PDB file of C-alpha atoms in Angstrom:
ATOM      1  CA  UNK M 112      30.876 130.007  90.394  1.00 51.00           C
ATOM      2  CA  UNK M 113      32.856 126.689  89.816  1.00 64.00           C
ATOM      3  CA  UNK M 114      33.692 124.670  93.232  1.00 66.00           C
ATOM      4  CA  UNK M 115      37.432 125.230  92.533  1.00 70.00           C
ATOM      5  CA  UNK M 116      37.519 129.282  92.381  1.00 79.00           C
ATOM      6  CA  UNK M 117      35.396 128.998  95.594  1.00 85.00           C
ATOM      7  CA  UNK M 118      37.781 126.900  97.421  1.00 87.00           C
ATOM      8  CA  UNK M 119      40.418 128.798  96.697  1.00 90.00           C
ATOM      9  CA  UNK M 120      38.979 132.138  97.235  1.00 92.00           C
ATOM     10  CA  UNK M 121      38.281 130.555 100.632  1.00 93.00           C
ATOM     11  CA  UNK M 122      42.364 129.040 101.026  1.00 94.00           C
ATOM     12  CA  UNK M 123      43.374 133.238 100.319  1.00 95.00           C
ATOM     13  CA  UNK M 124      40.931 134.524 102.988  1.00 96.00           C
ATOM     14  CA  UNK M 125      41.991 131.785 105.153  1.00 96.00           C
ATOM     15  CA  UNK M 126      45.751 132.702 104.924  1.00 96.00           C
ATOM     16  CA  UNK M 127      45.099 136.315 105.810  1.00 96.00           C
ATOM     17  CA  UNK M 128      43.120 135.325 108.961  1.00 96.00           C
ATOM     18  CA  UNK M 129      45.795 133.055 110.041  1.00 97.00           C
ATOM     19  CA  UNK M 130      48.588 135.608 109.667  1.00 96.00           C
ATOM     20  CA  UNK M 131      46.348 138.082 111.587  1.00 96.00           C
ATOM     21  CA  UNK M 132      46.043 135.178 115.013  1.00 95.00           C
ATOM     22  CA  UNK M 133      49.445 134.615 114.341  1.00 95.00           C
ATOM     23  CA  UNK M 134      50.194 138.013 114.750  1.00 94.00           C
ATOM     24  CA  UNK M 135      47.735 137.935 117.844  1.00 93.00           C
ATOM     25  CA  UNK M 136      49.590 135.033 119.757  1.00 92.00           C
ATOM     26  CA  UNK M 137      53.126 136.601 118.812  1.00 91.00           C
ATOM     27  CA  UNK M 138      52.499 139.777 120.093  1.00 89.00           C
ATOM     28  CA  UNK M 139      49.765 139.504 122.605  1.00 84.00           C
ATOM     29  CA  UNK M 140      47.861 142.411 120.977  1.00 85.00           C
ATOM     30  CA  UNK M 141      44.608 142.925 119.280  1.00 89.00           C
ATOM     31  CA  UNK M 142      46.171 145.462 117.397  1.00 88.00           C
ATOM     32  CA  UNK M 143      45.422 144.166 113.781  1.00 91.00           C
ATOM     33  CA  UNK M 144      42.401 141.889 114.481  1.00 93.00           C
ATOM     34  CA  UNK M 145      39.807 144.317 113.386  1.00 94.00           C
ATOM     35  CA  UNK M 146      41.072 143.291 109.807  1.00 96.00           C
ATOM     36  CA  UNK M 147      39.483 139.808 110.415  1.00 96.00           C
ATOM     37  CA  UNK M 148      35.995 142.345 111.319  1.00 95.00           C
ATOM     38  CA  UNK M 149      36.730 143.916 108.369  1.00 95.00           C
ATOM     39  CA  UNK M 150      37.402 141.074 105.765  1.00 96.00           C
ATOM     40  CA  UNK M 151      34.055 139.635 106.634  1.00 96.00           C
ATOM     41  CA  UNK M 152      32.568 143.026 105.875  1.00 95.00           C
ATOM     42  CA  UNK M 153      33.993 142.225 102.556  1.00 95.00           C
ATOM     43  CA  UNK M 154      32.415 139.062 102.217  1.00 96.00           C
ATOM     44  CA  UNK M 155      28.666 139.875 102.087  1.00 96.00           C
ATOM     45  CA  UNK M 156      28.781 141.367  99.025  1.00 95.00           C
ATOM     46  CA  UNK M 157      30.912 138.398  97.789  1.00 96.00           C
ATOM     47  CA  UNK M 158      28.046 136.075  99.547  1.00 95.00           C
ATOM     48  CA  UNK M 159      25.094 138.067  98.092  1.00 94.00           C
ATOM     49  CA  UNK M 160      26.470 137.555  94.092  1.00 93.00           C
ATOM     50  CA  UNK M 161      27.418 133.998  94.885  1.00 92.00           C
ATOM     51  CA  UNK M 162      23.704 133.030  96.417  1.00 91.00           C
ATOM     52  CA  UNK M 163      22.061 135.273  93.357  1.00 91.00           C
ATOM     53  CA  UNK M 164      24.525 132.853  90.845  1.00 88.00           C
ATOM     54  CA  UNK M 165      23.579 129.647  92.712  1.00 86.00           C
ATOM     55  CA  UNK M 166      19.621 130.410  91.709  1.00 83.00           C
ATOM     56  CA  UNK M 167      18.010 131.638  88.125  1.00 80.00           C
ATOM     57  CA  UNK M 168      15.387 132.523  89.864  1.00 79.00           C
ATOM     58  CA  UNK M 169      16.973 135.466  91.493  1.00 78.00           C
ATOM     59  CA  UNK M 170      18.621 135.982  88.765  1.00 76.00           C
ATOM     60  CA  UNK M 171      15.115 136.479  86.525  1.00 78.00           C
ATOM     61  CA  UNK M 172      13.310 138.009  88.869  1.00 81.00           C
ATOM     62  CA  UNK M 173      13.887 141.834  87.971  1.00 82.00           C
ATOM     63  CA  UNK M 174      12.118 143.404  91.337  1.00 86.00           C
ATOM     64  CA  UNK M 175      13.773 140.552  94.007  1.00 88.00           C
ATOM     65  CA  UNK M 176      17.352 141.056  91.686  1.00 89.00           C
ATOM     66  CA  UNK M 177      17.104 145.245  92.392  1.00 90.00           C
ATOM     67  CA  UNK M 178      16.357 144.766  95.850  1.00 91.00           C
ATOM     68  CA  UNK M 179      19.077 142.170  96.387  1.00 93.00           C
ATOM     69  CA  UNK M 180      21.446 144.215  94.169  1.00 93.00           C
ATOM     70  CA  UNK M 181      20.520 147.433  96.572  1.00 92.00           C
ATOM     71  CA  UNK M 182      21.845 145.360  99.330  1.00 93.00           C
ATOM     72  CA  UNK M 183      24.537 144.065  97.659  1.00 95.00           C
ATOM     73  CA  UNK M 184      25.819 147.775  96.927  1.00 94.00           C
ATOM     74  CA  UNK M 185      24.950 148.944 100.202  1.00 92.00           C
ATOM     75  CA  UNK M 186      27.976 146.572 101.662  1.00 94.00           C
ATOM     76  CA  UNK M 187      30.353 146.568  98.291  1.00 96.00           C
ATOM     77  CA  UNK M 188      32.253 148.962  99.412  1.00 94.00           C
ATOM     78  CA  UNK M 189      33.418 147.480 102.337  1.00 94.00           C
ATOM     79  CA  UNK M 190      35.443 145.037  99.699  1.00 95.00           C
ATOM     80  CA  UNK M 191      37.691 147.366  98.072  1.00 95.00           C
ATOM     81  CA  UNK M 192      37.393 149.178 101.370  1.00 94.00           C
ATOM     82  CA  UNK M 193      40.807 146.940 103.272  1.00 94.00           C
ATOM     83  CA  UNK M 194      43.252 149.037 100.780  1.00 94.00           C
ATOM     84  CA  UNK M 195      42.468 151.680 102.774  1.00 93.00           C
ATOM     85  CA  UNK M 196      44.007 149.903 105.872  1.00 92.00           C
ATOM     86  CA  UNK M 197      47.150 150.185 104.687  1.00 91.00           C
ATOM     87  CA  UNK M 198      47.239 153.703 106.312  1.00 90.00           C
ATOM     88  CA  UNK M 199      47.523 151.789 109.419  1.00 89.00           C
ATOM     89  CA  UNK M 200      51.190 150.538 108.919  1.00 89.00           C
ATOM     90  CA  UNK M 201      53.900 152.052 111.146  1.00 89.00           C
ATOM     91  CA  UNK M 202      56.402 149.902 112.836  1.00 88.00           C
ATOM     92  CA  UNK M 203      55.058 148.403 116.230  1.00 87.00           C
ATOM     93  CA  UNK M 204      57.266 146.346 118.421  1.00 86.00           C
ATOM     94  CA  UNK M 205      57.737 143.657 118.590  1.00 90.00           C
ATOM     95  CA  UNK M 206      55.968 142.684 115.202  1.00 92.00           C
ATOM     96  CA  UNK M 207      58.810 143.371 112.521  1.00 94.00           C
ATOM     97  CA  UNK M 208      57.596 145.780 110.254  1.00 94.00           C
ATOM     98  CA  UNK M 209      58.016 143.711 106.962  1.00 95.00           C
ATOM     99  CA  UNK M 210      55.822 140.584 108.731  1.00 95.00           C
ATOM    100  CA  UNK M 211      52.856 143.496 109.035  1.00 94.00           C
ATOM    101  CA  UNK M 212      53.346 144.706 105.841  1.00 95.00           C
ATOM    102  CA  UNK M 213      52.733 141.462 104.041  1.00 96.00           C
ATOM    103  CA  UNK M 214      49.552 140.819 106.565  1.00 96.00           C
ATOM    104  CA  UNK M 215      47.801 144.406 105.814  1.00 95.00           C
ATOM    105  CA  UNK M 216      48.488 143.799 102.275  1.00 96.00           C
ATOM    106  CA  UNK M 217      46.824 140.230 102.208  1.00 96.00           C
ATOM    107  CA  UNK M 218      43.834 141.418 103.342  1.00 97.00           C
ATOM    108  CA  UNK M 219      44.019 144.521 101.071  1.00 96.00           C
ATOM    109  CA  UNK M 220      44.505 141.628  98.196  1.00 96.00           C
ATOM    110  CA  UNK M 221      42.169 139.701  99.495  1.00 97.00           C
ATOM    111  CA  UNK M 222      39.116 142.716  99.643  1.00 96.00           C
ATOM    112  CA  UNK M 223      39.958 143.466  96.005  1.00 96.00           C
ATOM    113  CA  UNK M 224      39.700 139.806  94.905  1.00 95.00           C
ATOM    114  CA  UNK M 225      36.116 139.409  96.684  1.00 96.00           C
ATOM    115  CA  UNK M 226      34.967 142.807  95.002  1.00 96.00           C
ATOM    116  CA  UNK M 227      35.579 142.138  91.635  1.00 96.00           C
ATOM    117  CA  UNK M 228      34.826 138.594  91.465  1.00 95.00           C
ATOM    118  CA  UNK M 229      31.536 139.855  93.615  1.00 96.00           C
ATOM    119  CA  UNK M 230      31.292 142.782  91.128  1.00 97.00           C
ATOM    120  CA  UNK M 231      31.661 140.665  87.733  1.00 95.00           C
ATOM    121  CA  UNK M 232      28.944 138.335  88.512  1.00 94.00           C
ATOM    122  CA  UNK M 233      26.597 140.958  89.510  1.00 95.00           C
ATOM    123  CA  UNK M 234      27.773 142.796  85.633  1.00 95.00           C
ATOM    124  CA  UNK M 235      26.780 139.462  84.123  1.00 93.00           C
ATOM    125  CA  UNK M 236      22.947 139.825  85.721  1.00 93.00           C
ATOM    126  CA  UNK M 237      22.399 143.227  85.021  1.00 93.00           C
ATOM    127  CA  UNK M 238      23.897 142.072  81.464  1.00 93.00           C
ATOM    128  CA  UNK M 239      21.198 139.090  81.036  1.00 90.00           C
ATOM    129  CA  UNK M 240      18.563 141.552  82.317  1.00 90.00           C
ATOM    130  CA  UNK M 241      19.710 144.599  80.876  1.00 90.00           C
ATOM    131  CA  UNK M 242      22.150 144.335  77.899  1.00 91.00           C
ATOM    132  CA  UNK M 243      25.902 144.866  77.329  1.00 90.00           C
ATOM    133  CA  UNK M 244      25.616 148.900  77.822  1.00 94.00           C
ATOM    134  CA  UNK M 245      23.387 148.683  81.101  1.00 94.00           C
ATOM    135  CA  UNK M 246      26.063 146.095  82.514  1.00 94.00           C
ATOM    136  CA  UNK M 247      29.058 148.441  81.987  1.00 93.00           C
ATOM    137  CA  UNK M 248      27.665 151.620  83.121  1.00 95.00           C
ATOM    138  CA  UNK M 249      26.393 149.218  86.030  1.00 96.00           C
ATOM    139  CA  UNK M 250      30.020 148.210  86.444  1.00 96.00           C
ATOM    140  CA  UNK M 251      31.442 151.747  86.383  1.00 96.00           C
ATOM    141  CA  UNK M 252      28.814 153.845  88.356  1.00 96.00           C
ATOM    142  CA  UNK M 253      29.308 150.845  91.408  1.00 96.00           C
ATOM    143  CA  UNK M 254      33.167 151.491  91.357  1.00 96.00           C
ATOM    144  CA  UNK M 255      32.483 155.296  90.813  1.00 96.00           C
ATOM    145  CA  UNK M 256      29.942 155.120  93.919  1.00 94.00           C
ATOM    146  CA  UNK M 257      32.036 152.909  96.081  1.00 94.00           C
ATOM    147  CA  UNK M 258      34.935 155.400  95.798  1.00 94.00           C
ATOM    148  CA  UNK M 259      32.244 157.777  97.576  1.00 91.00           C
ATOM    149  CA  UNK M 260      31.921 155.377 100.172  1.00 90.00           C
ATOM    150  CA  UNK M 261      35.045 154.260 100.874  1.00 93.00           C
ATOM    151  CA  UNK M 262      35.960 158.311 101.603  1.00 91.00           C
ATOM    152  CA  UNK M 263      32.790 158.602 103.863  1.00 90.00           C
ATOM    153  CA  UNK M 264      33.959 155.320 105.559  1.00 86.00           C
ATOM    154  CA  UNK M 265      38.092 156.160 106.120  1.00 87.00           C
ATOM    155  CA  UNK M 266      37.560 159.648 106.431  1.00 84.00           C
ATOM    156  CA  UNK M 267      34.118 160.806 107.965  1.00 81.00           C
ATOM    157  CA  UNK M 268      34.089 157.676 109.856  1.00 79.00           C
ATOM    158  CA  UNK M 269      30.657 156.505 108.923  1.00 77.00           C
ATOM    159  CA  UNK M 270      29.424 152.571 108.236  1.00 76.00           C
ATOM    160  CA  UNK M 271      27.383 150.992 105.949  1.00 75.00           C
ATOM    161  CA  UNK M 272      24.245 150.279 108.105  1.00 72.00           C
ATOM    162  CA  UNK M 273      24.650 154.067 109.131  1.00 73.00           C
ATOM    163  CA  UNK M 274      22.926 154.925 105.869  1.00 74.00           C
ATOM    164  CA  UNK M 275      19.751 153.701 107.223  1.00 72.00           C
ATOM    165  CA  UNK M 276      19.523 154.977 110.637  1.00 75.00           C
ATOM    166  CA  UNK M 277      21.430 158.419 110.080  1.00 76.00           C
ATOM    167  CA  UNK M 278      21.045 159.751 106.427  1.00 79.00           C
ATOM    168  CA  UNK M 279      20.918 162.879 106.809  1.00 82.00           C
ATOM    169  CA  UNK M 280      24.139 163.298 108.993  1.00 83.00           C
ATOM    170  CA  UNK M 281      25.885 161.583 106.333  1.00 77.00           C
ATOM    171  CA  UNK M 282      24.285 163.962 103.994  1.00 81.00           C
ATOM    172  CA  UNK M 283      25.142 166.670 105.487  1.00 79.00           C
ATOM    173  CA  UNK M 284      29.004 165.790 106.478  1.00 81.00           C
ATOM    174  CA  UNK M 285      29.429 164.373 102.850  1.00 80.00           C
ATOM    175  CA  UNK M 286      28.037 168.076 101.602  1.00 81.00           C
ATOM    176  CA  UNK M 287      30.358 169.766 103.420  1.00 82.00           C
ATOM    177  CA  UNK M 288      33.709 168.311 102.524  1.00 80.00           C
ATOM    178  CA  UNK M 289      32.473 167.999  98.928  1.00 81.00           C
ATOM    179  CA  UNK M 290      31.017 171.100  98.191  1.00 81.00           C
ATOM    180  CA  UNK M 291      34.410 172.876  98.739  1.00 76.00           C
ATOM    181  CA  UNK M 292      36.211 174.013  95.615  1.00 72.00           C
ATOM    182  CA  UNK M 293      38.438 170.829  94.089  1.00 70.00           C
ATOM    183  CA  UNK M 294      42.275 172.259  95.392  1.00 67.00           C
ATOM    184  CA  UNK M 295      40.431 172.613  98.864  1.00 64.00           C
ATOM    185  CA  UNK M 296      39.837 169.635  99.787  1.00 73.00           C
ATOM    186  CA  UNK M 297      41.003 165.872  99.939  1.00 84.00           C
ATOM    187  CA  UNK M 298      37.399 164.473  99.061  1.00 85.00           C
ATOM    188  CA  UNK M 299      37.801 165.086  95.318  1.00 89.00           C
ATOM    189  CA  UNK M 300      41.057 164.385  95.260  1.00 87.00           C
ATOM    190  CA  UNK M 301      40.355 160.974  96.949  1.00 90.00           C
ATOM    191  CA  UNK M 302      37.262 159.649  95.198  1.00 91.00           C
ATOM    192  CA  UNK M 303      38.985 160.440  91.819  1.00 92.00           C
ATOM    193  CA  UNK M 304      42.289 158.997  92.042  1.00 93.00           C
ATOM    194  CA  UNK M 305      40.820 155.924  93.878  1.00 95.00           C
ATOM    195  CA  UNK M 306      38.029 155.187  91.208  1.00 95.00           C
ATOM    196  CA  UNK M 307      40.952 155.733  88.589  1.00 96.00           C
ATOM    197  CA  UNK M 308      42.772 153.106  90.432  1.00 96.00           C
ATOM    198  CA  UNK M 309      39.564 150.717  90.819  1.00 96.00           C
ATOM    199  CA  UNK M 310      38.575 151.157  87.012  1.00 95.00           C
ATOM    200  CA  UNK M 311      42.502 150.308  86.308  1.00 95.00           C
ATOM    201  CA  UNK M 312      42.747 147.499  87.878  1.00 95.00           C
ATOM    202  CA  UNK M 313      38.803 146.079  87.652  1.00 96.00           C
ATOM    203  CA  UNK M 314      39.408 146.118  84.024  1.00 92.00           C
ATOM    204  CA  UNK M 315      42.951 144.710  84.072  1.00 92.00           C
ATOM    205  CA  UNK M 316      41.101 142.110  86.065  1.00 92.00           C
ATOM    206  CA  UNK M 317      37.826 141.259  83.659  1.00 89.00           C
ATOM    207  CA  UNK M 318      40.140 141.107  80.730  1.00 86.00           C
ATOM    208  CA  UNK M 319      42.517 138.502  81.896  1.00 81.00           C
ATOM    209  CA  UNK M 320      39.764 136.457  83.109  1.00 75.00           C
ATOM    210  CA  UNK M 321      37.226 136.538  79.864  1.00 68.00           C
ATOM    211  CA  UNK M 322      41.132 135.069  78.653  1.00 62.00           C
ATOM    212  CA  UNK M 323      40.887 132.283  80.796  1.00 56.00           C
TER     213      UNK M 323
END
């Protein structure tokens, strides 16, 4: 990735942090500093692609690329993840309510930015690797898969390094909300309209920047 798209990747995140320690200082809370917790969440997958981009070794090595790619979509999620956050806003004095607004929805811009950046290089790999077809199922099965996750994280509560050391809860509490009928539950109705939203807007996304 080109030293300019870097730096200002890094000038967005930056402005979202400082809004959120603004926000700490003005109202002497820690109310909306976990978003800081969870931007960086949103940055390892966004570190992974860039350090697999940096070396063509990685990049040709097909067993150290799947194991690096496993980890990278182990934590991808977490990117996309921040729109989620946005169920968070209610007014709370004495923040104004439009000042919050605009600081939830930077970092909510800001997690979609690192995902599909994250996600675009890693579609260009599997494409060198793979071919064109590989790289787009690749492309829509991770968006498809991280709508899954981002459910299991916002509504069952569960974190990304909780898929190693408790499976089989996560199993189990994932079977149970999803094996009710479709008009039953909010699972379905979640992980469809949210990977209809991610496909949306990650193709919006690829399109205007193969234009540029």
């Amino acid at each position: 990735m080109q030293s300019k798209y870097l730096f200002a990747v890094a000038t967005s995140l930056s402005v979202s942090v400082l809004l959120a320690v603004f926000r700490f200082f003005w109202a002497e809370s820690f109310q909306y500093l976990f978003l800081i917790w969870n931007l960086f969440l949103a940055f390892i997958p966004f570190a992974v692609s860039t350090i697999i981009g940096w070396s063509k070794r990685l990049q040709k090595t097909t067993a150290i690329f799947l194991f690096l790619t496993a980890f990278w979509l182990l934590f991808f999620p977490n990117a996309p993840y921040i729109i989620t956050d946005l169920f968070h806003l209610k007014p709370k004095q004495p923040i104004p309510l439009w000042y919050d607004t605009f600081l939830i929805f930077s970092f909510a811009w800001n997690g979609l930015l690192l995902a599909f950046l994250s996600l675009a290089d890693m579609q260009q790999f599997v494409y060198q690797l793979f071919g064109k077809w590989t790289s787009r199922f690749f492309a829509f099965f991770v968006l498809l898969a991280s709508s899954f996750g981002i459910y299991i994280g916002r509504f069952l509560r569960w974190n990304s390094w909780d898929v190693v050391h408790a499976p089989q809860l996560i199993a189990y509490e994932t079977y149970e909300d999803f094996s009710k009928p479709f008009f039953e539950s909010n699972a379905w109705g979640v992980v469809l309209v949210l990977s209809l939203f991610l496909w949306m807007t990650y193709g919006v996304f690829t399109i205007v920047r193969l234009e540029k």
